[in-house]
Coordinates of C-alpha atoms and ligand atoms in Angstrom, one line a residue:
M747 CA 93.7 37.3 -141.7
A748 CA 95.8 35.2 -144.0
D749 CA 97.9 32.5 -142.4
K750 CA 101.2 33.5 -140.9
I751 CA 104.4 32.8 -142.9
K752 CA 106.2 29.9 -141.2
L753 CA 109.8 31.2 -141.2
L754 CA 112.8 29.1 -140.3
L755 CA 115.8 31.2 -139.2
L756 CA 118.9 29.1 -139.5
F757 CA 122.0 30.6 -137.9
G758 CA 125.3 30.0 -136.3
G759 CA 127.1 27.5 -138.4
Q760 CA 130.6 26.1 -138.9
S761 CA 132.5 29.1 -140.2
A762 CA 134.6 31.9 -138.6
E763 CA 131.5 34.1 -138.8
H764 CA 129.5 31.9 -136.3
E765 CA 129.1 34.8 -133.8
V766 CA 128.2 37.4 -136.5
S767 CA 125.5 35.1 -137.6
V768 CA 124.1 34.7 -134.1
T769 CA 124.0 38.5 -133.8
S770 CA 122.2 38.8 -137.1
A771 CA 119.6 36.2 -136.0
R772 CA 118.9 38.1 -132.8
S773 CA 118.3 41.3 -134.7
V774 CA 116.0 39.6 -137.3
V775 CA 113.9 38.0 -134.5
A776 CA 113.5 41.4 -132.8
A777 CA 112.6 43.1 -136.1
I778 CA 110.0 40.8 -137.7
D779 CA 106.3 41.4 -137.3
P780 CA 104.7 38.7 -135.1
A781 CA 101.4 39.3 -136.9
R782 CA 103.0 38.3 -140.2
Y783 CA 105.5 35.6 -139.2
E784 CA 105.5 32.4 -137.2
P785 CA 109.3 32.0 -136.6
T786 CA 111.1 28.8 -135.8
L787 CA 114.7 29.1 -134.6
V788 CA 117.4 26.6 -135.3
G789 CA 121.0 27.3 -134.3
I790 CA 123.8 25.3 -135.9
S791 CA 126.7 24.6 -133.6
R792 CA 130.3 24.9 -134.7
S793 CA 130.5 21.1 -135.0
G794 CA 127.4 21.2 -137.3
R795 CA 124.6 20.2 -135.0
W796 CA 121.2 21.7 -135.7
R797 CA 119.5 22.6 -132.4
F798 CA 115.8 23.6 -132.1
L799 CA 115.6 26.6 -129.8
R800 CA 112.1 27.2 -128.3
D801 CA 113.6 30.1 -126.4
P802 CA 116.6 31.5 -128.2
S803 CA 117.6 34.0 -125.5
P804 CA 120.3 31.9 -123.7
V805 CA 121.9 31.4 -127.1
F806 CA 121.6 35.0 -128.0
D807 CA 123.1 36.0 -124.6
A808 CA 126.0 33.6 -125.0
G809 CA 126.5 34.8 -128.6
R810 CA 127.1 31.2 -129.8
V811 CA 125.3 27.9 -130.4
D812 CA 126.6 25.0 -128.3
D813 CA 126.1 21.3 -129.2
D814 CA 123.5 21.0 -126.4
A815 CA 121.8 24.3 -126.8
G816 CA 118.0 24.4 -126.7
E817 CA 115.7 21.4 -126.7
L818 CA 116.3 19.0 -129.6
S819 CA 118.6 18.1 -132.4
V820 CA 116.6 18.6 -135.6
F821 CA 117.1 18.1 -139.4
L822 CA 115.5 19.4 -142.5
D823 CA 113.7 16.3 -143.9
Y824 CA 114.8 16.3 -147.6
S825 CA 112.4 13.6 -148.6
G826 CA 110.2 16.2 -150.0
D827 CA 107.7 17.8 -147.6
G828 CA 110.0 20.4 -146.3
H829 CA 109.4 19.7 -142.6
L830 CA 111.8 20.1 -139.8
R831 CA 111.9 16.8 -137.8
S832 CA 113.9 15.2 -134.9
L833 CA 115.3 11.8 -134.2
D834 CA 115.2 12.7 -130.5
D835 CA 111.4 13.0 -130.6
P836 CA 109.6 11.3 -133.5
A837 CA 106.4 13.3 -132.7
F838 CA 108.2 16.6 -133.4
H839 CA 107.6 18.2 -136.8
R840 CA 107.4 21.7 -138.1
P841 CA 106.1 22.6 -141.5
L842 CA 107.9 25.5 -143.1
D843 CA 107.1 28.1 -145.8
V844 CA 110.5 29.7 -146.1
V845 CA 114.0 29.5 -144.7
F846 CA 116.3 32.4 -144.0
P847 CA 119.8 30.9 -144.0
L848 CA 121.6 33.6 -142.0
L849 CA 124.8 31.6 -142.5
H850 CA 128.1 32.9 -143.7
G851 CA 131.1 31.1 -145.3
P852 CA 131.6 27.4 -145.9
R853 CA 128.8 25.0 -145.2
G854 CA 126.2 27.8 -145.2
E855 CA 126.8 30.3 -147.9
D856 CA 128.5 27.9 -150.4
G857 CA 125.6 26.0 -151.9
T858 CA 125.6 23.0 -149.5
V859 CA 122.7 24.1 -147.3
Q860 CA 121.0 25.5 -150.4
G861 CA 121.1 22.0 -151.9
L862 CA 119.5 20.6 -148.8
M863 CA 116.7 23.2 -149.1
E864 CA 116.2 22.4 -152.7
L865 CA 115.8 18.7 -151.9
A866 CA 113.4 19.6 -149.1
G867 CA 111.3 21.6 -151.6
V868 CA 111.2 24.7 -149.3
A869 CA 111.6 28.4 -150.4
Y870 CA 114.7 30.1 -149.1
V871 CA 116.2 33.6 -149.0
G872 CA 119.2 34.3 -151.3
A873 CA 121.1 32.6 -154.1
G874 CA 120.6 29.0 -155.1
V875 CA 123.1 26.2 -155.3
V876 CA 125.0 27.5 -158.3
G877 CA 125.2 31.1 -157.4
S878 CA 126.2 30.3 -153.8
A879 CA 128.9 27.8 -154.9
V880 CA 130.4 30.0 -157.6
A881 CA 130.4 33.1 -155.4
M882 CA 132.2 31.1 -152.6
D883 CA 135.0 30.0 -154.9
K884 CA 137.1 33.0 -155.7
E885 CA 138.6 31.4 -158.8
L886 CA 135.2 30.5 -160.3
M887 CA 133.7 33.8 -159.3
R888 CA 136.5 35.8 -161.0
R889 CA 136.2 33.7 -164.1
A890 CA 132.5 34.4 -164.2
F891 CA 133.2 38.1 -163.8
A892 CA 135.8 38.0 -166.6
A893 CA 133.4 36.3 -168.9
E894 CA 131.1 39.3 -168.6
G895 CA 133.9 41.8 -169.1
I896 CA 133.7 43.0 -165.5
T897 CA 137.1 44.7 -164.6
Q898 CA 139.2 43.2 -161.9
T899 CA 142.9 43.0 -160.8
Q900 CA 145.2 40.4 -162.3
W901 CA 145.4 37.0 -160.5
R902 CA 146.7 33.4 -160.6
V903 CA 145.6 30.4 -158.7
V904 CA 147.9 27.7 -157.4
D905 CA 146.8 24.4 -155.8
A906 CA 148.7 22.6 -153.0
S907 CA 150.2 19.8 -155.0
R908 CA 151.5 22.1 -157.7
F909 CA 152.9 24.5 -155.2
R910 CA 154.7 21.7 -153.2
A911 CA 156.2 20.3 -156.4
D912 CA 157.8 23.6 -157.4
R913 CA 157.7 26.3 -154.7
E914 CA 160.5 28.5 -156.2
G915 CA 159.2 28.3 -159.7
C916 CA 155.7 29.3 -158.6
V917 CA 157.0 32.3 -156.6
K918 CA 159.2 33.5 -159.4
R919 CA 156.3 33.2 -161.9
F920 CA 153.8 35.1 -159.7
V921 CA 156.3 37.9 -159.0
D922 CA 157.2 38.2 -162.7
E923 CA 153.7 38.0 -164.1
L924 CA 151.8 40.0 -161.5
S925 CA 154.5 42.1 -159.7
L926 CA 154.7 43.0 -156.1
P927 CA 153.0 43.9 -153.8
L928 CA 150.7 40.9 -153.9
F929 CA 147.6 39.6 -152.0
V930 CA 147.4 35.9 -151.2
K931 CA 144.0 34.3 -150.2
P932 CA 142.5 30.9 -149.7
C933 CA 140.0 30.5 -152.6
N934 CA 137.1 29.2 -150.6
L935 CA 136.8 31.1 -147.3
G936 CA 135.8 34.6 -146.3
S937 CA 136.2 37.1 -143.4
S938 CA 139.8 37.7 -144.5
V939 CA 140.9 34.4 -142.8
G940 CA 144.1 33.3 -144.3
V941 CA 144.6 36.5 -146.3
S942 CA 148.0 38.2 -146.4
K943 CA 149.7 41.0 -148.2
V944 CA 153.3 40.6 -149.2
T945 CA 155.8 43.1 -150.4
T946 CA 158.8 40.8 -151.0
A947 CA 159.3 37.6 -153.0
A948 CA 160.8 36.0 -149.9
A949 CA 157.5 36.4 -148.0
L950 CA 155.4 35.0 -150.8
A951 CA 156.0 31.3 -150.2
D952 CA 155.1 31.6 -146.5
A953 CA 151.9 33.5 -147.4
I954 CA 150.9 30.8 -149.9
D955 CA 151.6 28.1 -147.3
F956 CA 149.5 30.1 -144.8
A957 CA 146.5 30.3 -147.3
L958 CA 146.9 26.6 -148.1
R959 CA 146.3 25.8 -144.5
F960 CA 142.6 26.7 -145.1
D961 CA 142.0 25.5 -148.6
Y962 CA 143.6 23.2 -151.3
K963 CA 144.0 26.2 -153.6
A964 CA 145.1 29.8 -153.1
M965 CA 144.7 32.9 -155.2
V966 CA 147.6 35.3 -155.7
E967 CA 146.7 38.7 -157.0
R968 CA 148.2 42.1 -157.7
S969 CA 147.5 44.5 -154.9
V970 CA 145.4 47.5 -155.8
E971 CA 147.5 50.2 -154.0
G972 CA 145.8 53.2 -152.5
A973 CA 142.4 52.0 -153.4
Q974 CA 139.1 53.0 -151.8
E975 CA 137.0 49.9 -150.7
V976 CA 133.5 50.5 -151.9
E977 CA 130.5 48.2 -151.3
C978 CA 127.1 48.0 -153.0
A979 CA 124.0 46.1 -151.9
V980 CA 122.0 44.4 -154.6
L981 CA 118.4 43.3 -154.1
G982 CA 116.0 41.4 -156.4
N983 CA 115.5 38.3 -158.6
E984 CA 115.1 38.8 -162.3
A985 CA 115.4 42.6 -162.1
P986 CA 118.0 43.3 -159.4
V987 CA 118.6 46.9 -158.2
A988 CA 121.7 48.5 -156.8
S989 CA 121.7 50.5 -153.5
P990 CA 123.6 53.7 -152.8
L991 CA 127.3 52.9 -152.1
G992 CA 129.2 52.6 -148.9
E993 CA 132.9 52.8 -148.2
I994 CA 135.0 50.9 -145.7
I995 CA 137.9 52.6 -143.9
P996 CA 139.9 49.6 -142.8
G997 CA 141.9 51.4 -140.1
D998 CA 144.8 49.0 -140.9
E999 CA 147.0 47.9 -143.8
F1000 CA 143.9 46.1 -145.2
Y1001 CA 140.5 45.0 -144.1
S1002 CA 141.7 42.0 -142.0
Y1003 CA 139.8 39.6 -139.8
E1004 CA 140.9 41.7 -136.7
T1005 CA 139.7 45.0 -138.1
K1006 CA 136.4 43.4 -139.3
Y1007 CA 135.4 41.8 -136.0
I1008 CA 137.8 42.4 -133.2
D1009 CA 139.6 45.7 -132.7
D1010 CA 136.8 47.9 -134.1
K1011 CA 139.3 50.0 -136.0
S1012 CA 137.4 49.9 -139.2
S1013 CA 134.5 52.2 -140.0
L1014 CA 131.8 52.7 -142.6
V1015 CA 131.1 55.9 -144.6
I1016 CA 127.8 56.2 -146.4
P1017 CA 127.5 57.4 -149.0
A1018 CA 130.9 56.6 -150.4
R1019 CA 133.1 59.6 -151.3
L1020 CA 133.0 59.1 -155.1
D1021 CA 132.2 61.3 -158.1
D1022 CA 128.8 60.6 -159.6
D1023 CA 130.1 59.0 -162.8
I1024 CA 132.3 56.6 -160.9
A1025 CA 129.5 55.8 -158.4
A1026 CA 127.2 55.1 -161.4
E1027 CA 129.8 52.7 -162.9
V1028 CA 130.1 50.8 -159.6
R1029 CA 126.4 50.4 -159.3
E1030 CA 126.1 49.1 -162.9
L1031 CA 129.0 46.7 -162.3
A1032 CA 127.4 45.5 -159.1
V1033 CA 124.2 44.5 -160.9
A1034 CA 126.3 42.9 -163.7
S1035 CA 128.3 40.9 -161.0
F1036 CA 125.1 39.8 -159.4
R1037 CA 123.9 38.4 -162.7
A1038 CA 127.3 37.0 -163.7
V1039 CA 127.3 34.5 -160.8
E1040 CA 123.5 34.0 -161.0
C1041 CA 122.4 35.4 -157.7
F1042 CA 118.9 35.8 -156.3
G1043 CA 117.5 37.8 -153.5
L1044 CA 120.5 39.6 -152.1
A1045 CA 124.2 40.0 -152.4
R1046 CA 126.8 42.6 -151.5
V1047 CA 129.4 43.4 -154.2
D1048 CA 132.7 44.7 -153.0
F1049 CA 135.0 46.9 -155.2
L1050 CA 138.4 48.5 -155.1
V1051 CA 138.3 52.0 -156.7
R1052 CA 141.7 53.5 -157.6
A1053 CA 143.0 56.6 -159.4
D1054 CA 144.2 55.0 -162.6
A1055 CA 142.0 53.6 -165.4
P1056 CA 140.3 51.3 -165.2
R1057 CA 139.2 52.9 -162.0
V1058 CA 136.6 50.4 -160.8
L1059 CA 137.7 46.8 -160.1
V1060 CA 135.4 44.2 -158.6
N1061 CA 136.9 42.3 -155.7
E1062 CA 134.2 39.9 -154.7
I1063 CA 130.5 39.1 -154.2
N1064 CA 129.0 37.9 -150.9
T1065 CA 125.7 36.0 -151.3
M1066 CA 124.9 36.2 -147.6
P1067 CA 126.5 39.4 -146.4
G1068 CA 126.6 40.4 -142.7
F1069 CA 123.0 41.1 -141.7
T1070 CA 123.1 42.9 -138.3
P1071 CA 121.4 46.3 -138.3
I1072 CA 124.8 47.9 -138.3
S1073 CA 126.1 45.8 -141.2
M1074 CA 126.8 47.4 -144.5
Y1075 CA 124.0 45.6 -146.4
P1076 CA 121.0 46.8 -144.3
K1077 CA 122.6 50.2 -143.8
L1078 CA 122.8 50.8 -147.5
W1079 CA 119.1 50.1 -147.9
L1080 CA 118.3 52.3 -145.0
E1081 CA 119.8 55.1 -147.0
T1082 CA 116.9 54.7 -149.4
G1083 CA 114.3 54.7 -146.6
M1084 CA 113.9 50.9 -146.4
S1085 CA 113.9 49.9 -142.8
Y1086 CA 115.5 46.6 -141.5
G1087 CA 112.1 45.1 -141.1
D1088 CA 110.9 46.1 -144.5
L1089 CA 114.1 44.6 -146.0
I1090 CA 113.4 41.3 -144.3
D1091 CA 109.8 41.3 -145.7
R1092 CA 111.2 42.1 -149.2
L1093 CA 113.7 39.2 -149.0
V1094 CA 111.0 36.7 -147.9
D1095 CA 108.7 37.9 -150.7
L1096 CA 111.6 37.4 -153.2
A1097 CA 112.2 33.9 -151.8
L1098 CA 108.6 32.9 -152.1
A1099 CA 108.3 34.3 -155.6
R1100 CA 111.4 32.5 -156.8
H1101 CA 110.1 29.2 -155.2
A1102 CA 106.7 29.6 -156.9
R1103 CA 108.4 30.2 -160.2
G1104 CA 110.5 27.0 -159.7
A1105 CA 107.5 25.0 -158.6
S1106 CA 105.7 25.9 -161.8
L1107 CA 108.4 24.4 -164.0
S1108 CA 108.1 20.9 -165.2
T1109 CA 110.7 18.6 -163.7
M1110 CA 109.6 15.6 -165.8
R1111 CA 111.7 15.2 -169.0
Ligands
LIG1053 N1 144.0 42.9 -154.7 C1 143.8 43.6 -153.6 N2 144.3 44.9 -153.5 C2 144.1 45.6 -152.4 N3 143.5 45.1 -151.3 C3 143.0 43.9 -151.3 C4 143.1 43.1 -152.5 N4 142.5 41.9 -152.2 C5 142.1 42.0 -151.0 N5 142.4 43.1 -150.4 C6 142.1 43.5 -149.0 O1 141.9 42.3 -148.2 C7 140.6 42.2 -147.7 C8 140.1 40.8 -147.7 O2 140.1 40.3 -149.1 P1 138.8 39.6 -149.7 O3 139.2 39.2 -151.1 O4 137.7 40.6 -149.6 O5 138.6 38.3 -148.9 P2 137.4 37.8 -148.0 O6 136.6 37.0 -148.9 O7 138.1 36.9 -146.9 O8 136.7 39.0 -147.4 C9 139.8 43.2 -148.6 O9 138.6 43.7 -147.9 C10 140.8 44.3 -148.8 O10 141.0 45.1 -147.7
LIG1054 MG1 135.9 40.6 -148.5

């Protein structure tokens, strides 16, 4: 039999989705075929320590990675041979074929870890440095969508120094140009952290202050009232394909951090309740969005669908969507008959194919 694929599962991380990531890793470990893979597990603590876990069960049971979890602190040696090494034990080393960075949000899904994997010369699942970074920055992401003519709601961006210099002027301009109600979000985050909806001009300044607690710039955008929230999974490298569609019922004013992860009020409906022509448009725009920010492997593209034309508006793309078996991304592929385990195999194959293609390019100029 051919050698097993040495798969590094990297999970936990420094974002608000630390626990979600741990749950995803637990599910991936349970699903992969031991005859095909030789897994190595590294949990990243909230403070950024990479911990090698010979036995991940205590971490899986706790649902989080502590600074002293497992055996050793490790690092990905970027000096070229793609090994995992440790300063705690100079004899420790693990060769790797492919990394699955099951990390969400800043310092995981934003191109930083992807840059490290590039330097280490190791294959990895998902978007590269550029796609990850552009998709994590809502302003750059929306500019990339606009450049491809992908419909979206109107927005403006304000940075902290400009807002502090002229709070009233900014508020007046946003209300005049975009009109209430408005959504305010930090540009570089996720999980709805720092997001608010405002219905009055008086509340807008506070909402911008709140978003600017999490980032140096905030996006202010027109609310798409009465919209359906529709999500599409995209899979592939050069020829990405779109899944059937799912719908989120937020169970609250909007799909907030609480409704996503805490109070369980939100639910998923698959397939989304849409007419065929609208569903086809969403799927087409999902692939266009994937290409617009230069994604690879996987991404989930989120839309707001409303009654007025243009009916389909892209909201965002997530380059490492939630990946537990009950998350939208795997569930949408399950609709097509692709199991969770098959999906992981496919993602690993795509990572290896992309790496092989990159390795065949000349880097000498
Ligand atoms: N322009 C908008 N109109 C209506 N609802 C919105 C709008 N922008 C965001 N929302 C709501 O807020 C949620 C979080 O916003 P989103 O842009 O997806 O941020 P995050 O990257 O944190 O997930 C969305 O899932 C949706 O419920
Ligand atoms: Mg979102």
